[in-house]
Amino acid sequence: RERNLVKFLRFGIYLTAFVPLIIFKDFISPFHFGKVLVFRSLIEVLGAGYLVLILKDRAYLPRIDKVFWAFFLFVLAFSLTTLTSVLRYPSFWGSLERMGGLWTFWHYFLFFIILTSVFTKKEHWQRLFDLTIFVGVLSAFYGFGQKTDIDFFVGSGGRERIFGTIGNAALFSGYQLFIVFLSLIMYLQFKVSGTFFAAKKVPDTFRRTAYLFAFAATSIAVLMTAVRGSVLGYAVGLTVFAFLWMRHKKSRIERTVFNVLISSAVLFIIFSSLFNGSSFVKNSRYLSRITNLSLTSITVQTRFWAWQAGLKGWSESSKTILLGWGPENFNIPFSKHFNPNFFVGSGSETLFDRAHNMFVEILVTMGIIGFLAYINIFIALLSSLRKLLKNNDFAIYGAGLISAIIAYMIHNSFIFDTSANFIVFFTIAGFISYLSVFTEEKGSTLEDKGRTLNPALINLITAFLIIFIPILVYKTNILPAKANYATTRAIVRGWAGDFNGALAKYKEALSYDVPGKYEYRHRFAQYLVGGGGPSSKEKVVREAYEYAITEVEKNIKENSIDYLPYLYASRLNIILGKDDPESSYNDKALDLSMKALELSPTFIRTHYEVAQAYLNKRNYSKAIEFFQKVVDLNPEVGMSYWYLGAAKIESGDLSGIKEMEKALIVKNAYGPSEQDYLKLINIYLKNKDLARIITTYESLVLNYPKNPQNYASLATAYANMGRIDDAVAMARKAVQVDPSFEPDARAFIQSLGREY
């Protein structure tokens, strides 16, 4: 009779299939954080149960085959490169947003071990696949719901590109790719033979219909993400499957399907080449994106720039070539070799914590050792599946899973893995390992039948685990959850203008001292330095700034080669020292920003911070020097010209107006605020340049049409130029925007000799 403990473990594995549906909507990183915490907690409990099981019954020791060895060697490489990492803490714990790191990856490997040890019958796999497909379809329909305005769906509101329960269109499409091929395999398995998976209680006809529906729904979901790398993986995967299945079946239908897929691919390429610039395509954002095959598109270029930066960092030394910079540390070489073209103005994406290519990511962060171990995983999987193609009973799995893995590899050439993808990937890898039992490679176990543990010792270990596992779950999962939630409460209170409440919650979050503290400290700093943050003039707020500086300095100490904490600390000091040129805060800000510049010499925002510190000190020549360096780094950024011109104007050099004007016409033009426009106008007033005053006011009312004073000022400028009709029209426009302007507008129009 099967042990109840085995049934418990198997039930726990079934529960992992539901993890991709988990969303912690009131947490930072709501689509990843909760998934990983729940998964880790579940695996920690199952891991304890599994340890007790193998102590009692050696038959459940891990089965050792080439797939096991491939994952084991990668885990060893992951562990080694974490030990040699330039920053071990993030390598071990991962970042708050992605929740990766060695600690979490150990859980995936333990999941694989438990899965392959307790799933001993085909019925177990069928049930797990059914649950996995069911959850994938639910996630797809959640994505469809994001096209509506229903509040239940996080991210709803007519979203152009859906992301389901995964939180990112590219990550979602990668997860759905697995479900697409699993559904297709199961549909054809029951349609063709039904010999391996027994239908038992559910008729084969119903199952085929359900699997076909799942295949259609998840295929639509992949296409609706408009992620070109995933769509390419989908198309290539289906084509490979059709080719392999055609060779196996040798029938006219399979050959026809293969020919149709090839023809469709050719027609799509022709259509994209001929009509990508047509009005029909341009009027559809989806078609514009999906048919853009140009290697010069901004998305493709940013990927290339990120890969180039990473590879430059990888080739820096024999140590980085062999062992990389350490898992989760791609941002370090990326920043060191930052391409200034990333920065095009406010809101630019200038921090890549991942390479958006798993192969480049592994090479840069884990070196050749990790890269070879990673490649070996796919070699082991594909070589195991290749043998299935020669077996009529298992050819469908060989063809289907080879295609799925190829699609996954293509997809991963443009993005990275997260929890949902990993869970399904390890599930499929476990099934491939299981199928090897039915081939000549039976595998082996670590079983040693000559030794058994004393039952009393087993009971003692069990008692220890009952105490230890809850503590482990609390320390590594529950406490981080409390810190995360406290941070989001701080953010919400900050939005509501409750400074004291926000400060209290930030302090609570930081008091836990758990993984994620790096991000929590920076969130606190963002709150203070952001445009909507509190004024630093009040004493209680200045004390909060001092506290934030102390916390960010901890990030500097723990991550000394990361430029970002230096910039946050510099900005906090700049704000505290902005009203006093002699303030020591300005000197400290300058020291911090110069250190950041050493770590990332071409990072444009760092030059801005250096220049701002010099502006605080009224050292205009040095500020202008650093703003000029920024212009030289990327001459197509309007913001840099604007800052350069403004610094010159502030120094008394009115020629700075030329840079400010150029800022409005370069490729990445600067979008001035109302105050920026007024600064321009004041300069033109000094130069008595009425023509430019008028054109600037015209731009001002065009960009800020709700301010009646702008129309009134333009009316006055028109009048000074003798354009009376235009002046009257603008005065009336001011009244339309704000009726309280009517008395002044009436008097103004009458002064021009016109009737109101």
Tab-separated table of C-alpha atoms in Angstrom, residues 190-491:
chain	number	residue	atom	x	y	z
A	190	PHE	CA	-5.738	11.036	-27.554
A	191	LYS	CA	-6.712	11.577	-31.177
A	192	VAL	CA	-4.042	9.268	-32.567
A	193	SER	CA	-3.819	6.421	-30.108
A	194	GLY	CA	-4.732	7.090	-26.502
A	195	THR	CA	-2.415	4.217	-25.555
A	196	PHE	CA	-0.120	5.980	-23.109
A	197	PHE	CA	-2.498	8.186	-21.128
A	198	ALA	CA	-5.598	6.198	-20.179
A	199	ALA	CA	-8.803	8.268	-20.296
A	200	LYS	CA	-10.595	6.208	-17.653
A	201	LYS	CA	-13.487	8.306	-16.298
A	202	VAL	CA	-13.482	10.999	-18.994
A	203	PRO	CA	-14.377	10.092	-22.597
A	204	ASP	CA	-11.619	10.632	-25.143
A	205	THR	CA	-13.922	12.804	-27.283
A	206	PHE	CA	-14.414	15.297	-24.456
A	207	ARG	CA	-10.692	15.356	-23.735
A	208	ARG	CA	-9.790	15.983	-27.368
A	209	THR	CA	-12.264	18.855	-27.529
A	210	ALA	CA	-10.937	20.354	-24.298
A	211	TYR	CA	-7.308	20.105	-25.418
A	212	LEU	CA	-8.110	21.592	-28.818
A	213	PHE	CA	-9.929	24.465	-27.117
A	214	ALA	CA	-6.929	25.014	-24.828
A	215	PHE	CA	-4.572	25.006	-27.810
A	216	ALA	CA	-6.699	27.621	-29.599
A	217	ALA	CA	-7.149	29.852	-26.537
A	218	THR	CA	-3.477	29.900	-25.592
A	219	SER	CA	-2.388	30.376	-29.207
A	220	ILE	CA	-4.629	33.447	-29.396
A	221	ALA	CA	-3.131	34.666	-26.116
A	222	VAL	CA	0.417	34.367	-27.491
A	223	LEU	CA	-0.534	36.287	-30.623
A	224	MET	CA	-2.347	38.983	-28.608
A	225	THR	CA	0.824	39.780	-26.674
A	226	ALA	CA	2.416	41.004	-29.931
A	227	VAL	CA	5.813	39.870	-28.615
A	228	ARG	CA	7.763	39.267	-31.792
A	229	GLY	CA	10.302	36.876	-30.277
A	230	SER	CA	7.514	34.727	-28.848
A	231	VAL	CA	5.488	34.802	-32.045
A	232	LEU	CA	8.636	33.742	-33.906
A	233	GLY	CA	9.128	30.907	-31.406
A	234	TYR	CA	5.488	29.909	-31.803
A	235	ALA	CA	5.733	29.842	-35.609
A	236	VAL	CA	9.058	27.989	-35.704
A	237	GLY	CA	7.919	25.556	-33.027
A	238	LEU	CA	4.743	24.642	-34.904
A	239	THR	CA	6.681	24.293	-38.148
A	240	VAL	CA	9.253	21.991	-36.526
A	241	PHE	CA	6.442	19.960	-35.017
A	242	ALA	CA	4.675	19.659	-38.370
A	243	PHE	CA	7.935	18.578	-40.011
A	244	LEU	CA	8.746	15.937	-37.374
A	245	TRP	CA	5.184	14.642	-37.274
A	246	MET	CA	5.061	14.551	-41.080
A	247	ARG	CA	8.219	12.440	-41.176
A	248	HIS	CA	6.812	10.085	-38.564
A	249	LYS	CA	3.286	9.702	-39.958
A	250	LYS	CA	4.218	9.928	-43.653
A	251	SER	CA	0.683	10.998	-44.510
A	252	ARG	CA	-0.706	13.580	-46.918
A	253	ILE	CA	-2.470	15.567	-44.157
A	254	GLU	CA	0.716	16.156	-42.162
A	255	ARG	CA	2.600	17.141	-45.330
A	256	THR	CA	-0.186	19.586	-46.224
A	257	VAL	CA	-0.078	21.174	-42.759
A	258	PHE	CA	3.687	21.556	-42.999
A	259	ASN	CA	3.449	23.175	-46.437
A	260	VAL	CA	0.723	25.541	-45.242
A	261	LEU	CA	2.858	26.665	-42.291
A	262	ILE	CA	5.893	27.279	-44.500
A	263	SER	CA	3.758	29.173	-47.042
A	264	SER	CA	2.171	31.254	-44.273
A	265	ALA	CA	5.587	32.233	-42.940
A	266	VAL	CA	6.754	33.297	-46.407
A	267	LEU	CA	3.556	35.272	-47.033
A	268	PHE	CA	3.874	37.004	-43.661
A	269	ILE	CA	7.436	38.087	-44.447
A	270	ILE	CA	6.350	39.381	-47.858
A	271	PHE	CA	3.357	41.194	-46.349
A	272	SER	CA	5.537	42.774	-43.643
A	273	SER	CA	8.107	43.920	-46.185
A	274	LEU	CA	5.565	45.432	-48.579
A	275	PHE	CA	2.949	46.920	-46.269
A	276	ASN	CA	4.709	47.769	-42.999
A	277	GLY	CA	4.656	51.466	-43.917
A	278	SER	CA	1.131	51.487	-45.344
A	279	SER	CA	-1.675	53.470	-43.711
A	280	PHE	CA	-3.624	50.230	-43.144
A	281	VAL	CA	-0.821	48.827	-40.998
A	282	LYS	CA	0.046	52.135	-39.327
A	283	ASN	CA	-3.554	52.558	-38.181
A	284	SER	CA	-3.239	49.342	-36.174
A	285	ARG	CA	-0.706	49.367	-33.343
A	286	TYR	CA	-0.778	45.587	-33.292
A	287	LEU	CA	0.026	45.241	-36.997
A	288	SER	CA	2.610	48.018	-36.803
A	289	ARG	CA	4.447	46.157	-34.084
A	290	ILE	CA	4.102	42.588	-35.327
A	291	THR	CA	5.101	43.409	-38.913
A	292	ASN	CA	8.090	45.546	-37.931
A	293	LEU	CA	10.944	43.213	-38.813
A	294	SER	CA	13.543	45.976	-38.955
A	295	LEU	CA	16.739	45.497	-36.991
A	296	THR	CA	16.828	49.270	-36.463
A	297	SER	CA	13.604	49.477	-34.433
A	298	ILE	CA	14.156	50.949	-30.974
A	299	THR	CA	13.219	47.709	-29.174
A	300	VAL	CA	15.699	45.680	-31.205
A	301	GLN	CA	18.408	48.313	-30.852
A	302	THR	CA	18.089	48.509	-27.061
A	303	ARG	CA	18.459	44.724	-26.918
A	304	PHE	CA	21.639	44.895	-29.009
A	305	TRP	CA	23.038	47.717	-26.880
A	306	ALA	CA	22.322	45.768	-23.689
A	307	TRP	CA	23.966	42.620	-25.081
A	308	GLN	CA	26.991	44.608	-26.255
A	309	ALA	CA	27.418	46.199	-22.828
A	310	GLY	CA	27.122	42.830	-21.120
A	311	LEU	CA	29.570	41.118	-23.469
A	312	LYS	CA	32.105	43.915	-23.009
A	313	GLY	CA	31.859	43.352	-19.277
A	314	TRP	CA	32.130	39.590	-19.711
A	315	SER	CA	35.376	39.894	-21.672
A	316	GLU	CA	37.021	42.211	-19.131
A	317	SER	CA	39.135	39.604	-17.326
A	318	SER	CA	39.865	35.902	-17.152
A	319	LYS	CA	37.719	35.720	-14.010
A	320	THR	CA	34.646	37.261	-15.646
A	321	ILE	CA	35.163	35.116	-18.751
A	322	LEU	CA	35.287	31.952	-16.677
A	323	LEU	CA	32.850	32.740	-13.830
A	324	GLY	CA	31.047	35.906	-14.872
A	325	TRP	CA	29.976	38.796	-12.638
A	326	GLY	CA	27.656	36.668	-10.525
A	327	PRO	CA	23.967	35.745	-10.961
A	328	GLU	CA	21.537	38.684	-10.815
A	329	ASN	CA	24.396	41.142	-11.426
A	330	PHE	CA	23.948	41.925	-15.115
A	331	ASN	CA	23.265	45.555	-14.159
A	332	ILE	CA	26.898	45.994	-13.061
A	333	PRO	CA	28.634	45.402	-16.428
A	334	PHE	CA	25.649	46.978	-18.192
A	335	SER	CA	26.151	50.208	-16.232
A	336	LYS	CA	29.923	50.126	-16.577
A	337	HIS	CA	29.617	49.965	-20.367
A	338	PHE	CA	26.391	51.954	-20.644
A	339	ASN	CA	25.478	53.088	-24.152
A	340	PRO	CA	24.421	56.786	-23.988
A	341	ASN	CA	21.921	56.147	-26.790
A	342	PHE	CA	19.647	54.529	-24.186
A	343	PHE	CA	18.934	57.963	-22.757
A	344	VAL	CA	16.518	60.005	-24.869
A	345	GLY	CA	15.021	62.169	-22.136
A	346	SER	CA	12.830	61.954	-19.086
A	347	GLY	CA	11.338	58.486	-18.618
A	348	SER	CA	14.068	56.687	-20.571
A	349	GLU	CA	14.727	53.067	-19.673
A	350	THR	CA	18.337	53.245	-18.588
A	351	LEU	CA	18.653	50.294	-16.214
A	352	PHE	CA	18.697	46.727	-17.542
A	353	ASP	CA	18.906	44.313	-14.624
A	354	ARG	CA	18.620	41.454	-17.128
A	355	ALA	CA	20.089	40.985	-20.596
A	356	HIS	CA	16.706	40.128	-22.150
A	357	ASN	CA	18.462	37.105	-23.592
A	358	MET	CA	18.972	34.138	-21.292
A	359	PHE	CA	22.010	32.909	-23.201
A	360	VAL	CA	23.775	36.280	-22.956
A	361	GLU	CA	22.533	36.642	-19.375
A	362	ILE	CA	24.044	33.322	-18.301
A	363	LEU	CA	27.309	33.958	-20.141
A	364	VAL	CA	27.791	37.420	-18.609
A	365	THR	CA	26.721	36.539	-15.062
A	366	MET	CA	27.984	32.932	-14.796
A	367	GLY	CA	30.776	32.878	-17.345
A	368	ILE	CA	31.719	29.979	-19.577
A	369	ILE	CA	31.146	27.503	-16.743
A	370	GLY	CA	27.522	28.533	-16.295
A	371	PHE	CA	26.929	28.942	-20.028
A	372	LEU	CA	28.124	25.428	-20.862
A	373	ALA	CA	26.062	24.004	-18.006
A	374	TYR	CA	23.012	25.898	-19.287
A	375	ILE	CA	23.478	24.708	-22.873
A	376	ASN	CA	23.959	21.173	-21.575
A	377	ILE	CA	20.410	21.232	-20.149
A	378	PHE	CA	18.969	21.651	-23.639
A	379	ILE	CA	21.356	19.076	-25.081
A	380	ALA	CA	20.250	16.551	-22.455
A	381	LEU	CA	16.559	17.257	-23.032
A	382	LEU	CA	16.737	17.201	-26.824
A	383	SER	CA	18.912	14.086	-26.977
A	384	SER	CA	16.484	12.263	-24.662
A	385	LEU	CA	13.538	13.330	-26.814
A	386	ARG	CA	15.271	12.440	-30.079
A	387	LYS	CA	15.210	8.775	-29.121
A	388	LEU	CA	11.454	8.934	-28.611
A	389	LEU	CA	10.935	9.800	-32.273
A	390	LYS	CA	11.859	6.208	-33.166
A	391	ASN	CA	9.239	4.751	-30.824
A	392	ASN	CA	5.693	4.738	-32.217
A	393	ASP	CA	4.138	4.910	-28.743
A	394	PHE	CA	6.118	7.989	-27.762
A	395	ALA	CA	6.827	9.768	-31.059
A	396	ILE	CA	4.151	12.380	-30.351
A	397	TYR	CA	6.014	13.387	-27.198
A	398	GLY	CA	9.332	13.451	-28.974
A	399	ALA	CA	8.005	15.684	-31.755
A	400	GLY	CA	5.872	17.887	-29.508
A	401	LEU	CA	8.374	18.475	-26.736
A	402	ILE	CA	11.304	19.011	-29.118
A	403	SER	CA	9.203	21.712	-30.784
A	404	ALA	CA	8.244	23.215	-27.426
A	405	ILE	CA	11.863	23.421	-26.311
A	406	ILE	CA	12.952	24.989	-29.606
A	407	ALA	CA	10.151	27.569	-29.274
A	408	TYR	CA	11.226	28.191	-25.680
A	409	MET	CA	14.869	28.691	-26.699
A	410	ILE	CA	13.870	31.195	-29.383
A	411	HIS	CA	11.624	33.012	-26.915
A	412	ASN	CA	14.435	33.075	-24.332
A	413	SER	CA	16.733	34.678	-26.874
A	414	PHE	CA	14.761	37.900	-26.357
A	415	ILE	CA	13.654	37.735	-22.713
A	416	PHE	CA	14.337	35.892	-19.452
A	417	ASP	CA	12.718	33.355	-17.123
A	418	THR	CA	10.503	33.946	-14.107
A	419	SER	CA	8.632	31.664	-11.718
A	420	ALA	CA	5.690	30.680	-13.942
A	421	ASN	CA	7.979	29.760	-16.847
A	422	PHE	CA	10.358	27.847	-14.598
A	423	ILE	CA	7.615	25.782	-12.983
A	424	VAL	CA	6.261	24.569	-16.321
A	425	PHE	CA	9.758	24.106	-17.771
A	426	PHE	CA	10.866	21.944	-14.842
A	427	THR	CA	7.580	20.027	-15.060
A	428	ILE	CA	8.229	19.226	-18.721
A	429	ALA	CA	11.858	18.355	-17.948
A	430	GLY	CA	10.643	15.982	-15.237
A	431	PHE	CA	8.310	14.305	-17.706
A	432	ILE	CA	11.152	13.887	-20.198
A	433	SER	CA	13.180	12.259	-17.440
A	434	TYR	CA	10.223	9.978	-16.676
A	435	LEU	CA	9.887	8.992	-20.341
A	436	SER	CA	13.518	7.900	-20.369
A	437	VAL	CA	12.380	4.967	-18.207
A	438	PHE	CA	10.638	3.596	-21.295
A	439	THR	CA	13.770	3.791	-23.426
A	440	GLU	CA	17.045	1.987	-23.118
A	441	GLU	CA	18.308	4.527	-20.582
A	442	LYS	CA	16.535	3.398	-17.469
A	443	GLY	CA	18.363	5.706	-15.121
A	444	SER	CA	19.385	4.799	-11.608
A	445	THR	CA	18.813	5.955	-8.038
A	446	LEU	CA	21.032	6.787	-5.135
A	447	GLU	CA	19.515	3.871	-3.272
A	448	ASP	CA	21.714	2.057	-0.778
A	449	LYS	CA	19.742	-0.965	0.390
A	450	GLY	CA	22.437	-2.056	2.772
A	451	ARG	CA	21.782	0.734	5.265
A	452	THR	CA	18.668	1.836	7.087
A	453	LEU	CA	18.260	4.525	9.714
A	454	ASN	CA	17.065	3.803	13.200
A	455	PRO	CA	13.314	4.653	13.476
A	456	ALA	CA	14.047	6.689	16.600
A	457	LEU	CA	16.536	8.805	14.632
A	458	ILE	CA	13.984	9.299	11.845
A	459	ASN	CA	11.442	10.460	14.411
A	460	LEU	CA	13.999	12.877	15.866
A	461	ILE	CA	14.758	14.320	12.410
A	462	THR	CA	11.029	14.607	11.736
A	463	ALA	CA	10.499	16.494	15.005
A	464	PHE	CA	13.370	18.851	14.112
A	465	LEU	CA	11.874	19.526	10.666
A	466	ILE	CA	8.448	20.228	12.162
A	467	ILE	CA	10.064	23.001	14.198
A	468	PHE	CA	12.628	24.183	11.629
A	469	ILE	CA	10.481	24.486	8.477
A	470	PRO	CA	7.898	26.930	9.943
A	471	ILE	CA	10.777	29.095	11.170
A	472	LEU	CA	12.404	28.951	7.732
A	473	VAL	CA	9.127	29.863	6.004
A	474	TYR	CA	8.566	32.730	8.432
A	475	LYS	CA	12.074	34.146	8.090
A	476	THR	CA	12.476	33.812	4.326
A	477	ASN	CA	8.915	34.276	3.082
A	478	ILE	CA	6.523	35.777	5.631
A	479	LEU	CA	8.837	38.524	6.928
A	480	PRO	CA	9.720	39.645	3.362
A	481	ALA	CA	5.986	39.751	2.626
A	482	LYS	CA	5.374	41.978	5.658
A	483	ALA	CA	8.172	44.320	4.597
A	484	ASN	CA	6.849	44.478	1.039
A	485	TYR	CA	3.305	45.220	2.171
A	486	ALA	CA	4.510	47.907	4.603
A	487	THR	CA	6.327	49.597	1.713
A	488	THR	CA	3.222	49.695	-0.476
A	489	ARG	CA	1.244	51.136	2.459
A	490	ALA	CA	3.924	53.816	2.726
A	491	ILE	CA	3.592	54.568	-0.988
